[in-house]
Short mmCIF file of C-alpha atoms and ligand atoms in Angstrom, two decimals:
data_model
loop_
_atom_site.label_atom_id
_atom_site.label_comp_id
_atom_site.label_asym_id
_atom_site.label_seq_id
_atom_site.Cartn_x
_atom_site.Cartn_y
_atom_site.Cartn_z
CA MET A 1 16.42 32.43 -15.33
CA THR A 2 17.08 28.80 -15.00
CA VAL A 3 13.96 26.87 -13.71
CA VAL A 4 14.84 23.98 -11.35
CA ARG A 5 12.23 21.59 -10.54
CA ILE A 6 12.62 19.77 -7.26
CA SER A 7 10.16 17.43 -5.42
CA ASP A 8 8.69 18.47 -2.03
CA ASP A 9 7.53 15.08 -1.47
CA ALA A 10 8.30 13.86 2.10
CA LEU A 11 11.02 11.40 0.93
CA ALA A 12 12.68 13.92 -1.07
CA LEU A 13 12.67 16.31 1.79
CA ALA A 14 14.04 13.62 4.24
CA CYS A 15 16.91 13.16 1.57
CA GLY A 16 17.51 16.81 1.83
CA ALA A 17 15.51 18.32 -1.14
CA GLY A 18 14.78 21.41 0.97
CA ALA A 19 18.47 22.60 1.22
CA VAL A 20 19.24 21.60 -2.41
CA ALA A 21 16.26 23.92 -3.54
CA HIS A 22 17.54 26.68 -1.10
CA ALA A 23 21.04 26.40 -2.74
CA PHE A 24 19.73 26.74 -6.20
CA ALA A 25 17.64 29.67 -5.04
CA GLU A 26 20.83 31.16 -3.49
CA ALA A 27 22.55 30.74 -6.95
CA GLY A 28 19.66 32.70 -8.66
CA SER A 29 17.66 29.97 -10.02
CA GLU A 30 13.87 29.87 -10.21
CA ILE A 31 12.52 26.97 -7.99
CA GLU A 32 9.41 24.76 -9.08
CA ARG A 33 8.42 22.24 -6.10
CA VAL A 34 6.80 19.41 -8.08
CA SER A 35 5.67 15.86 -7.30
CA SER A 36 8.24 13.06 -7.10
CA TRP A 37 9.06 11.06 -10.03
CA GLY A 38 9.15 8.15 -7.68
CA MET A 39 12.98 7.26 -8.31
CA HIS A 40 13.93 7.21 -4.78
CA TRP A 41 17.60 6.22 -4.99
CA LEU A 42 18.01 9.47 -7.06
CA GLU A 43 16.25 11.88 -4.60
CA PRO A 44 17.11 14.68 -4.14
CA LEU A 45 16.28 14.43 -7.94
CA VAL A 46 16.46 17.87 -9.89
CA GLU A 47 15.15 18.67 -13.18
CA ILE A 48 16.24 21.32 -15.54
CA ASP A 49 14.80 21.57 -19.00
CA GLY A 50 13.95 17.93 -18.70
CA GLN A 51 17.46 16.83 -17.89
CA GLY A 52 17.69 15.01 -14.74
CA PHE A 53 20.37 15.07 -12.11
CA GLY A 54 20.73 13.07 -8.91
CA PRO A 55 21.17 12.37 -6.08
CA VAL A 56 21.91 16.08 -5.64
CA SER A 57 23.53 17.97 -2.55
CA PRO A 58 24.00 21.64 -2.15
CA ALA A 59 27.64 21.02 -3.02
CA ASP A 60 26.60 19.97 -6.58
CA VAL A 61 24.55 22.95 -7.49
CA GLN A 62 27.51 24.93 -9.11
CA ALA A 63 28.77 22.07 -11.26
CA ILE A 64 24.96 21.47 -12.61
CA LEU A 65 24.63 25.20 -13.22
CA ALA A 66 27.62 25.36 -15.11
CA GLY A 67 26.95 22.14 -17.13
CA HIS A 68 29.53 19.73 -16.24
CA SER A 69 27.95 17.75 -13.26
CA ASP A 70 28.81 14.07 -12.86
CA LYS A 71 25.23 13.82 -11.25
CA ALA A 72 23.58 14.03 -14.62
CA ILE A 73 21.27 11.13 -15.72
CA GLY A 74 20.19 12.51 -19.01
CA PRO A 75 16.31 13.16 -19.81
CA ILE A 76 14.17 11.85 -17.19
CA VAL A 77 11.33 10.62 -19.36
CA GLN A 78 13.88 8.43 -21.24
CA HIS A 79 15.25 6.89 -17.90
CA PRO A 80 14.78 3.12 -18.18
CA PHE A 81 12.91 3.34 -14.59
CA ILE A 82 10.56 5.87 -16.09
CA ALA A 83 10.38 4.58 -19.69
CA GLY A 84 9.55 1.25 -18.78
CA GLN A 85 6.42 1.97 -16.86
CA GLN A 86 2.79 2.45 -17.84
CA ARG A 87 1.68 5.15 -15.67
CA LEU A 88 -2.00 6.00 -15.26
CA THR A 89 -2.58 6.55 -11.69
CA PHE A 90 0.79 8.09 -11.49
CA ALA A 91 0.60 10.03 -15.01
CA ARG A 92 1.41 13.24 -13.31
CA ALA A 93 4.16 12.11 -10.76
CA GLY A 94 7.20 14.36 -11.42
CA ARG A 95 5.19 16.31 -14.06
CA THR A 96 3.04 18.85 -12.11
CA ARG A 97 2.86 21.02 -8.99
CA PRO A 98 0.72 19.18 -6.54
CA LEU A 99 -1.43 22.00 -5.33
CA SER A 100 -1.70 23.97 -8.74
CA LEU A 101 -5.12 23.64 -9.99
CA GLU A 102 -4.00 25.27 -13.31
CA ASP A 103 -1.56 22.08 -13.62
CA TYR A 104 -4.31 19.81 -12.80
CA ALA A 105 -6.77 21.19 -15.42
CA ALA A 106 -4.08 21.45 -17.96
CA THR A 107 -3.30 17.59 -17.46
CA GLY A 108 -6.93 16.44 -18.17
CA GLY A 109 -8.11 17.31 -14.53
CA TRP A 110 -11.84 17.49 -13.81
CA THR A 111 -12.96 16.18 -17.34
CA ALA A 112 -14.00 12.80 -15.67
CA LEU A 113 -15.88 14.26 -13.07
CA ALA A 114 -17.76 16.50 -15.63
CA ARG A 115 -18.50 13.60 -17.75
CA ALA A 116 -19.40 11.30 -14.59
CA ARG A 117 -22.03 14.08 -13.45
CA ALA A 118 -23.60 14.07 -16.95
CA MET A 119 -24.15 10.41 -16.54
CA ALA A 120 -26.78 8.21 -14.61
CA PRO A 121 -25.09 6.80 -11.33
CA ALA A 122 -25.84 3.34 -12.74
CA ASP A 123 -23.97 4.14 -16.00
CA VAL A 124 -20.85 5.38 -14.03
CA ILE A 125 -20.80 2.24 -12.16
CA ALA A 126 -21.28 0.07 -15.21
CA GLU A 127 -18.25 1.74 -16.49
CA VAL A 128 -16.09 1.27 -13.23
CA THR A 129 -17.41 -2.58 -13.33
CA GLY A 130 -16.48 -2.86 -17.07
CA SER A 131 -12.94 -1.67 -16.33
CA GLY A 132 -12.28 -4.63 -13.98
CA LEU A 133 -10.88 -2.34 -11.41
CA ARG A 134 -10.33 -4.39 -8.11
CA GLY A 135 -9.45 -2.65 -4.58
CA ARG A 136 -5.93 -1.72 -4.34
CA GLY A 137 -5.98 -1.91 -0.46
CA GLY A 138 -5.38 -5.51 -0.43
CA ALA A 139 -8.46 -7.84 -0.81
CA GLY A 140 -8.86 -7.05 -4.33
CA PHE A 141 -12.76 -6.87 -4.23
CA PRO A 142 -14.20 -5.47 -7.33
CA ALA A 143 -14.74 -1.70 -7.06
CA GLY A 144 -18.01 -1.58 -9.33
CA VAL A 145 -19.60 -4.09 -7.27
CA LYS A 146 -19.16 -2.53 -4.10
CA TRP A 147 -20.63 0.51 -5.42
CA GLN A 148 -23.71 -1.01 -6.71
CA THR A 149 -24.33 -2.48 -3.30
CA VAL A 150 -23.87 1.20 -1.92
CA LEU A 151 -26.21 2.59 -4.65
CA ALA A 152 -28.80 0.09 -4.08
CA ALA A 153 -28.94 0.32 -0.45
CA ALA A 154 -32.26 2.60 0.37
CA ALA A 155 -30.85 5.30 2.78
CA PRO A 156 -31.23 9.13 3.36
CA ARG A 157 -27.42 9.48 4.02
CA LYS A 158 -24.54 7.60 2.35
CA PHE A 159 -20.60 8.26 2.61
CA VAL A 160 -17.62 7.79 0.51
CA VAL A 161 -14.59 6.78 2.84
CA CYS A 162 -10.99 6.78 1.56
CA ASN A 163 -8.66 4.45 3.32
CA ALA A 164 -5.54 6.31 3.53
CA ASP A 165 -4.08 4.20 6.60
CA GLU A 166 -1.31 2.59 4.58
CA GLY A 167 0.07 0.63 7.10
CA ASP A 168 1.90 -1.98 5.07
CA SER A 169 5.64 -2.32 5.46
CA GLY A 170 7.52 -1.13 2.40
CA THR A 171 4.77 0.80 0.87
CA PHE A 172 4.33 4.67 0.13
CA ALA A 173 2.14 4.73 -3.09
CA ASP A 174 -0.91 6.21 -1.30
CA ARG A 175 1.37 8.74 0.49
CA MET A 176 3.03 9.79 -2.87
CA LEU A 177 -0.47 9.90 -4.49
CA MET A 178 -1.89 12.27 -1.85
CA GLU A 179 1.39 14.57 -1.52
CA GLY A 180 1.77 14.64 -5.30
CA ASP A 181 -1.62 14.52 -6.97
CA PRO A 182 -4.27 15.21 -4.24
CA PHE A 183 -6.77 16.38 -6.83
CA GLN A 184 -7.01 13.21 -8.43
CA LEU A 185 -8.04 11.61 -5.38
CA ILE A 186 -10.50 14.12 -4.64
CA GLU A 187 -11.92 13.84 -8.34
CA GLY A 188 -12.15 10.22 -7.69
CA MET A 189 -14.00 10.63 -4.54
CA ALA A 190 -16.47 13.01 -5.83
CA ILE A 191 -17.11 10.68 -8.79
CA ALA A 192 -17.88 7.97 -6.31
CA GLY A 193 -20.15 10.29 -4.29
CA HIS A 194 -22.08 10.88 -7.56
CA ALA A 195 -22.17 7.25 -8.27
CA VAL A 196 -23.57 5.82 -5.10
CA GLY A 197 -25.67 9.06 -3.85
CA ALA A 198 -23.24 10.34 -1.12
CA TRP A 199 -22.56 13.96 -0.49
CA GLN A 200 -19.84 13.64 2.14
CA GLY A 201 -16.63 11.71 1.94
CA PHE A 202 -13.97 11.16 4.74
CA ILE A 203 -10.21 10.49 4.18
CA TYR A 204 -8.97 8.47 7.07
CA ILE A 205 -5.27 8.96 7.21
CA ARG A 206 -2.41 8.26 9.75
CA SER A 207 -0.84 10.94 11.79
CA GLU A 208 2.60 9.58 10.53
CA TYR A 209 1.79 11.44 7.23
CA PRO A 210 2.11 15.13 8.22
CA HIS A 211 3.08 16.28 4.73
CA ALA A 212 0.28 14.34 2.98
CA ILE A 213 -2.46 15.81 5.78
CA ALA A 214 -1.09 19.29 4.95
CA LYS A 215 -1.41 18.85 1.16
CA LEU A 216 -4.82 17.20 1.39
CA ARG A 217 -6.37 19.71 3.43
CA ALA A 218 -4.94 22.68 1.15
CA ALA A 219 -6.15 20.60 -1.84
CA ILE A 220 -9.56 19.97 -0.46
CA SER A 221 -10.09 23.60 0.53
CA LEU A 222 -8.76 24.73 -3.09
CA ALA A 223 -11.10 22.24 -4.82
CA ALA A 224 -14.19 22.94 -2.68
CA SER A 225 -16.07 24.78 -5.41
CA GLN A 226 -15.20 22.24 -8.19
CA ILE A 227 -16.46 19.01 -6.13
CA ALA A 228 -19.57 20.79 -4.61
CA PRO A 229 -21.95 20.01 -3.20
CA PHE A 230 -19.83 16.89 -2.40
CA GLN A 231 -17.60 17.64 0.69
CA ILE A 232 -14.56 16.04 2.04
CA GLU A 233 -12.97 16.04 5.59
CA VAL A 234 -9.66 14.62 6.68
CA ARG A 235 -9.73 12.46 9.86
CA VAL A 236 -6.17 11.78 11.18
CA GLY A 237 -5.73 8.44 12.86
CA ALA A 238 -3.12 7.54 15.49
CA GLY A 239 -1.55 4.84 13.23
CA ALA A 240 -2.37 1.53 14.46
CA TYR A 241 -2.17 -1.31 11.98
CA VAL A 242 -5.53 -2.72 12.43
CA CYS A 243 -7.22 0.75 11.89
CA GLY A 244 -6.53 0.14 8.13
CA GLU A 245 -9.03 -2.69 8.41
CA GLU A 246 -12.19 -1.06 7.16
CA THR A 247 -14.69 -1.63 9.94
CA SER A 248 -12.14 -0.70 12.99
CA LEU A 249 -11.21 2.33 10.52
CA LEU A 250 -15.02 3.10 10.54
CA ASN A 251 -15.26 2.63 14.36
CA SER A 252 -11.86 5.24 14.46
CA ILE A 253 -13.88 7.76 12.56
CA GLU A 254 -16.51 7.63 14.69
CA GLY A 255 -14.38 8.24 17.46
CA LYS A 256 -14.97 4.65 19.18
CA ARG A 257 -11.89 2.18 19.77
CA GLY A 258 -10.34 0.91 16.68
CA GLU A 259 -11.81 -2.53 17.06
CA VAL A 260 -12.82 -4.75 13.97
CA ARG A 261 -16.53 -5.17 13.62
CA ALA A 262 -18.14 -8.50 12.64
CA LYS A 263 -19.51 -8.78 9.04
CA PRO A 264 -22.22 -8.98 8.18
CA PRO A 265 -23.53 -6.35 7.93
CA LEU A 266 -21.05 -5.20 4.99
CA PRO A 267 -20.00 -1.45 5.40
CA ALA A 268 -21.68 -1.26 2.12
CA ILE A 269 -25.08 -1.77 3.80
CA GLU A 270 -24.18 -0.57 7.22
CA GLY A 271 -21.13 1.54 7.52
CA LEU A 272 -20.01 4.82 8.97
CA PHE A 273 -22.80 6.01 11.67
CA GLY A 274 -24.85 2.83 10.32
CA CYS A 275 -25.06 4.38 6.93
CA PRO A 276 -24.41 2.68 3.48
CA THR A 277 -20.68 3.38 2.90
CA VAL A 278 -17.90 3.02 -0.11
CA VAL A 279 -14.62 2.11 1.50
CA ASN A 280 -11.92 2.42 -0.87
CA ASN A 281 -8.37 2.59 -0.81
CA VAL A 282 -6.40 5.91 -2.25
CA LEU A 283 -5.31 4.05 -5.47
CA THR A 284 -8.47 2.63 -6.32
CA LEU A 285 -10.25 5.91 -5.83
CA ALA A 286 -7.33 7.78 -7.70
CA ALA A 287 -7.69 5.18 -10.55
CA ILE A 288 -11.41 6.29 -11.13
CA PRO A 289 -10.62 9.59 -13.06
CA HIS A 290 -8.79 7.55 -15.74
CA ILE A 291 -11.56 4.96 -16.12
CA LEU A 292 -14.27 7.76 -16.51
CA THR A 293 -12.62 9.46 -19.20
CA ASP A 294 -13.78 8.55 -22.62
CA CYS A 295 -12.77 4.96 -23.46
CA GLY A 296 -11.14 5.08 -20.25
CA SER A 297 -12.95 1.80 -19.13
CA SER A 298 -12.03 -0.16 -21.98
CA LEU A 299 -8.28 0.82 -22.03
CA TYR A 300 -8.10 0.06 -18.30
CA ASP A 301 -9.80 -3.59 -19.11
CA SER A 302 -7.50 -4.02 -21.78
CA LEU A 303 -4.19 -3.76 -19.67
CA GLY A 304 -3.26 -6.67 -17.40
CA ILE A 305 -3.93 -10.53 -17.16
CA ASP A 306 -6.89 -12.67 -16.46
CA ARG A 307 -9.10 -11.11 -13.85
CA SER A 308 -6.13 -8.50 -12.67
CA LYS A 309 -6.83 -5.56 -14.72
CA GLY A 310 -5.43 -2.29 -15.39
CA THR A 311 -2.09 -1.12 -13.74
CA MET A 312 -0.59 -1.63 -10.39
CA PRO A 313 1.63 1.13 -8.68
CA ILE A 314 4.13 -1.25 -7.33
CA GLN A 315 6.50 -0.40 -4.46
CA LEU A 316 10.02 -1.66 -4.52
CA ALA A 317 11.72 -1.37 -1.19
CA GLY A 318 13.88 -2.86 1.30
CA ASN A 319 17.26 -4.19 0.27
CA ILE A 320 17.24 -2.86 -3.31
CA LYS A 321 19.50 -0.98 -5.37
CA HIS A 322 16.70 1.06 -7.27
CA GLY A 323 13.96 1.24 -4.99
CA GLY A 324 10.64 3.54 -5.86
CA LEU A 325 7.49 3.46 -7.57
CA PHE A 326 6.87 1.40 -10.56
CA GLU A 327 3.54 1.34 -12.04
CA THR A 328 2.85 -1.22 -14.74
CA ALA A 329 0.08 -3.58 -15.95
CA PHE A 330 -0.44 -6.69 -13.97
CA GLY A 331 1.51 -9.68 -15.19
CA ILE A 332 5.04 -8.58 -14.52
CA THR A 333 7.42 -11.08 -12.56
CA LEU A 334 9.31 -10.64 -9.39
CA ASN A 335 12.61 -11.43 -11.59
CA ASP A 336 11.96 -8.51 -13.85
CA LEU A 337 10.94 -6.27 -10.93
CA ILE A 338 14.02 -7.05 -8.87
CA HIS A 339 16.75 -7.96 -11.09
CA GLY A 340 15.69 -5.89 -13.94
CA ILE A 341 14.31 -2.94 -12.99
CA GLY A 342 15.52 -2.86 -9.23
CA GLY A 343 19.17 -3.89 -10.14
CA GLY A 344 19.26 -6.31 -7.44
CA THR A 345 20.09 -5.77 -3.81
CA ALA A 346 21.55 -2.66 -2.48
CA SER A 347 24.01 -4.47 -0.71
CA GLY A 348 25.25 -6.38 -3.66
CA ARG A 349 24.47 -9.66 -2.08
CA PRO A 350 22.18 -12.54 -3.49
CA VAL A 351 18.58 -12.09 -2.83
CA LYS A 352 17.27 -14.40 -0.29
CA ALA A 353 13.73 -13.70 0.02
CA VAL A 354 10.91 -11.13 -0.98
CA GLN A 355 7.84 -10.24 1.05
CA VAL A 356 5.08 -9.12 -1.02
CA GLY A 357 1.75 -7.71 0.24
CA GLY A 358 2.86 -6.23 3.71
CA PRO A 359 3.45 -7.85 6.91
CA LEU A 360 0.76 -10.64 6.33
CA GLY A 361 2.24 -11.41 2.90
CA ALA A 362 4.35 -14.69 2.22
CA TYR A 363 8.06 -14.56 1.82
CA LEU A 364 8.66 -15.72 -2.07
CA HIS A 365 11.74 -17.68 -2.35
CA PRO A 366 13.86 -17.20 -5.61
CA SER A 367 12.53 -20.24 -7.31
CA GLN A 368 9.05 -18.60 -7.33
CA PHE A 369 10.38 -15.22 -8.99
CA ASP A 370 8.65 -16.18 -12.25
CA LEU A 371 5.15 -15.97 -10.65
CA PRO A 372 3.08 -13.30 -12.74
CA PHE A 373 1.89 -10.32 -10.76
CA ASP A 374 -1.72 -11.53 -10.62
CA TYR A 375 -4.14 -11.88 -7.73
CA GLU A 376 -5.34 -15.46 -8.54
CA ALA A 377 -1.80 -16.65 -9.31
CA TYR A 378 -0.41 -15.35 -6.08
CA SER A 379 -3.43 -16.76 -4.10
CA ARG A 380 -2.74 -20.32 -5.84
CA ALA A 381 1.01 -19.70 -4.32
CA ASN A 382 -0.39 -19.20 -1.03
CA ALA A 383 1.00 -15.46 -1.40
CA LEU A 384 -0.62 -12.12 -1.53
CA ILE A 385 -0.36 -9.02 -3.91
CA GLY A 386 -2.03 -6.75 -1.20
CA HIS A 387 -1.16 -3.12 -1.76
CA GLY A 388 1.72 -4.12 -4.03
CA GLY A 389 4.62 -3.78 -1.60
CA VAL A 390 7.81 -5.63 -2.57
CA VAL A 391 10.20 -5.90 0.26
CA VAL A 392 13.73 -7.67 -0.63
CA PHE A 393 16.01 -9.41 1.69
CA ASP A 394 19.47 -10.29 1.20
CA ASP A 395 21.13 -13.72 2.15
CA THR A 396 21.86 -12.33 5.63
CA ALA A 397 18.26 -12.40 6.62
CA ASN A 398 17.09 -14.99 8.91
CA MET A 399 13.67 -16.28 8.05
CA GLY A 400 13.32 -17.89 11.34
CA ALA A 401 13.71 -14.43 12.89
CA LEU A 402 11.30 -13.10 10.43
CA ALA A 403 8.66 -15.78 11.18
CA ARG A 404 8.97 -14.92 14.78
CA PHE A 405 8.51 -11.03 13.96
CA ALA A 406 5.22 -11.90 11.99
CA PHE A 407 3.79 -13.25 15.19
CA GLN A 408 5.21 -10.42 17.40
CA PHE A 409 3.89 -7.94 14.76
CA CYS A 410 0.34 -9.57 15.22
CA ALA A 411 0.48 -9.60 18.95
CA ALA A 412 1.44 -5.93 19.06
CA GLU A 413 -1.11 -4.73 16.47
CA SER A 414 -4.25 -7.26 17.35
CA CYS A 415 -7.38 -5.38 18.37
CA GLY A 416 -7.88 -8.07 20.82
CA LYS A 417 -11.49 -9.13 19.90
CA CYS A 418 -10.67 -12.70 18.77
CA THR A 419 -8.81 -15.23 20.69
CA PRO A 420 -6.79 -16.99 17.76
CA CYS A 421 -5.17 -13.69 17.06
CA ARG A 422 -5.09 -12.16 20.34
CA ILE A 423 -3.69 -15.31 22.30
CA GLY A 424 -2.28 -17.23 19.28
CA SER A 425 0.31 -14.71 18.06
CA THR A 426 1.57 -14.44 21.46
CA ARG A 427 1.91 -18.41 21.72
CA GLY A 428 3.46 -18.12 18.40
CA VAL A 429 6.16 -16.10 19.51
CA GLU A 430 6.87 -18.63 22.39
CA LEU A 431 6.66 -21.46 20.17
CA ILE A 432 8.88 -20.16 17.52
CA ASP A 433 11.46 -19.38 20.37
CA ARG A 434 11.29 -23.07 21.55
CA ILE A 435 11.87 -24.50 18.08
CA ARG A 436 14.85 -22.01 17.31
CA SER A 437 16.56 -22.42 20.67
CA GLY A 438 16.76 -26.33 19.85
CA GLN A 439 16.77 -27.01 23.72
CA HIS A 440 13.54 -28.92 23.77
CA VAL A 441 12.48 -26.44 26.53
CA PRO A 442 9.05 -27.10 28.12
CA ASP A 443 6.20 -24.83 27.25
CA LEU A 444 6.35 -21.96 30.00
CA VAL A 445 2.37 -21.74 29.94
CA ALA A 446 1.53 -25.52 30.20
CA ALA A 447 3.91 -25.33 33.26
CA LEU A 448 1.69 -22.96 35.10
CA PRO A 449 0.12 -24.71 38.15
CA GLN A 450 -3.41 -24.09 37.21
CA MET A 451 -2.54 -26.17 33.87
CA HIS A 452 -2.81 -29.45 35.57
CA ASN A 453 -4.21 -31.12 32.48
CA ALA A 454 -1.40 -30.02 30.27
CA ARG A 455 1.76 -32.12 29.39
CA ASN A 456 4.64 -31.75 31.76
CA HIS A 457 7.42 -32.52 29.67
CA ALA A 458 9.03 -30.80 26.63
CA ARG A 459 8.08 -31.58 22.86
CA SER A 460 10.39 -33.04 20.40
CA ARG A 461 11.27 -30.72 17.34
CA GLU A 462 8.64 -32.69 15.09
CA GLU A 463 5.85 -32.29 17.81
CA GLU A 464 6.74 -28.46 18.19
CA LEU A 465 6.49 -27.98 14.33
CA ALA A 466 2.99 -30.00 14.39
CA LEU A 467 1.85 -27.70 17.02
CA LEU A 468 3.02 -24.76 14.98
CA GLU A 469 0.98 -25.88 12.08
CA ASP A 470 -1.86 -26.37 14.21
CA LEU A 471 -1.78 -22.85 15.50
CA CYS A 472 -1.38 -21.59 11.85
CA GLU A 473 -4.63 -23.53 10.86
CA THR A 474 -6.46 -22.25 13.75
CA MET A 475 -5.41 -18.46 13.45
CA GLN A 476 -6.16 -18.80 9.64
CA TYR A 477 -9.61 -20.26 9.84
CA GLY A 478 -10.74 -19.01 13.31
CA SER A 479 -9.84 -15.20 13.27
CA LEU A 480 -12.30 -12.49 12.63
CA CYS A 481 -10.14 -10.74 10.16
CA ALA A 482 -7.21 -10.98 8.11
CA LEU A 483 -4.67 -9.28 10.54
CA GLY A 484 -4.83 -12.87 12.52
CA GLY A 485 -6.12 -14.94 9.55
CA PHE A 486 -3.10 -13.97 7.32
CA THR A 487 -0.31 -13.90 9.84
CA PRO A 488 0.24 -17.78 9.03
CA TYR A 489 1.39 -16.84 5.51
CA PRO A 490 4.85 -15.41 6.31
CA VAL A 491 5.26 -18.07 9.06
CA ARG A 492 4.59 -21.03 6.88
CA SER A 493 6.30 -19.85 3.73
CA ALA A 494 9.68 -19.11 5.77
CA LEU A 495 9.41 -22.54 7.32
CA LYS A 496 8.66 -24.08 4.05
CA HIS A 497 11.52 -22.72 1.94
CA TRP A 498 14.03 -21.91 4.68
CA PRO A 499 13.75 -24.91 7.51
CA GLU A 500 17.29 -24.40 8.05
CA ASP A 501 16.62 -20.92 9.65
CA PHE A 502 14.63 -22.67 12.42
CA ALA A 503 17.23 -24.82 13.68
C1 FMN B 601 -5.23 -5.43 9.37
C2 FMN B 601 -5.67 -4.97 8.14
C3 FMN B 601 -5.17 -3.59 7.75
C4 FMN B 601 -5.62 -3.26 6.54
N1 FMN B 601 -4.98 -2.07 6.18
C5 FMN B 601 -5.40 -1.42 5.00
C6 FMN B 601 -4.64 -0.15 4.70
O1 FMN B 601 -3.77 0.35 5.33
N2 FMN B 601 -5.04 0.56 3.50
C7 FMN B 601 -6.24 0.07 2.76
O2 FMN B 601 -6.64 0.55 1.69
N3 FMN B 601 -6.74 -1.21 3.09
C8 FMN B 601 -6.45 -1.88 4.20
N4 FMN B 601 -6.91 -3.09 4.53
C9 FMN B 601 -8.00 -3.60 3.76
C10 FMN B 601 -9.21 -2.98 3.95
O3 FMN B 601 -9.81 -3.68 5.33
C11 FMN B 601 -10.38 -2.85 2.85
O4 FMN B 601 -10.39 -4.10 2.32
C12 FMN B 601 -10.22 -1.84 2.05
O5 FMN B 601 -9.91 -0.47 2.61
C13 FMN B 601 -11.03 -1.95 1.05
O6 FMN B 601 -10.80 -0.89 -0.05
P1 FMN B 601 -10.36 -1.20 -1.46
O7 FMN B 601 -11.57 -2.19 -2.02
O8 FMN B 601 -10.25 -0.33 -2.47
O9 FMN B 601 -9.19 -2.22 -1.46
C14 FMN B 601 -6.44 -3.75 5.56
C15 FMN B 601 -7.12 -4.91 6.02
C16 FMN B 601 -6.66 -5.75 7.14
C17 FMN B 601 -7.23 -6.71 7.63
S1 SF4 B 602 -8.04 -11.28 13.99
FE1 SF4 B 602 -6.74 -9.94 15.44
S2 SF4 B 602 -7.39 -7.70 14.70
FE2 SF4 B 602 -8.62 -9.07 13.47
S3 SF4 B 602 -10.45 -8.90 14.94
FE3 SF4 B 602 -9.32 -10.78 15.58
S4 SF4 B 602 -8.25 -9.87 17.43
FE4 SF4 B 602 -9.02 -8.12 16.10
#
């Protein structure tokens, strides 16, 4: 019987993979639901004996089975999008059944946990530190240093918390990993537990990810005996962007309002329920099983450039022809990612801007597209790598409108704890509106009766721009967390490279 492999990942399902699987089953084929290869423009993607077909609809089924389909793309592993990657974290993507313990064990699963548990915790942490792994959630903090702090903290209870909130625009790698290879995350968390002395873990995930939640719960139950005495619980958040910030995430797990905590104390010292806590992103924890295999740490350290080690699962999204998951060693350029791998814009129009690192990331101009994907290189360019989201815009985008959106987003998502973010974001929207109107309209707040000390005449464009810079500086240096602190990045970059869009 013909075995047809089709992904049951949320994106594939949204593209119609369920109906395609049904049509193949009706035609007498055996169906295997596997994880997604990450070639999103080809979903629903079908694999038969290693040969790929996509995007497939139920109407294509007969031609595929008869061997004359125009949807054939050849051997999937030789497709340039897959062959050009260095997949470690996503090594199983497309190849295994997400909830099959058999597939997981047959592809090296659990060997790192067994090895780690035979080692002293300090030695496990030394390997994580030696790999150069930095947090993939956004800040790029060295994972080994964080683990060492938790290990060194004397406390009767400690926790491992996986940050699966994944709120950045254009990102989906955490979701793909949790839906496609949940045991890998579970193994990474169990290794972290052994390394720091924690016996309980939580995965904090947003309610917008129902497929990932179901897969995780099923996988945790299947793997319970494998990871015991370590235990994992899934906690579902309502999906507030700020609940991805680690301290408001901890508050949310504790049943409190998702409000950012002042640091210090660091979560590594006083985290969940006041106990020392490792908070790591899904991709950080999912990289751990590779690092803890024999020679895994030195292999990881040998990939990438400068202090950006290993591989990064980059997510190509927005107006791009070939969107999807591209895992590669650090150092790749946006030119290669967008024009080479991504095939340019989906609209066929010229690329105008690319936002890297989520809604708080800078807009990069095509003149910057040769910047290597590297935490420090991006930081020097006043940009962010963040969680590796790359969102492409064509020349119809208005950067003034996008700068306004940055303030608007911050106003909507602000936890409200500090003034620069809570008030500044709303003032920013008003200020950009005044600048873009070109009318030299007065500031409505300054015109309120109680504002008797404020100026009572409209500002010139130069004065408004100076005020905008002043506001950005106040938010950058005066905000308690990166939501308010990084909102100036998209605003300033848009104004710097596309001033004409603010006219
Ligand atoms: C507003 C805001 C939102 C964030 N959202 C996420 C998120 O969705 N996922 C994540 O892993 N980290 C997010 N972070 C970063 C976390 O605070 C924290 O740095 C991360 O969970 C640490 O894990 P890592 O070291 O493995 O990256 C966010 C930070 C801020 C300020
Ligand atoms: S910057 Fe914004 S989100 Fe962060 S603590 Fe202040 S008000 Fe809350």
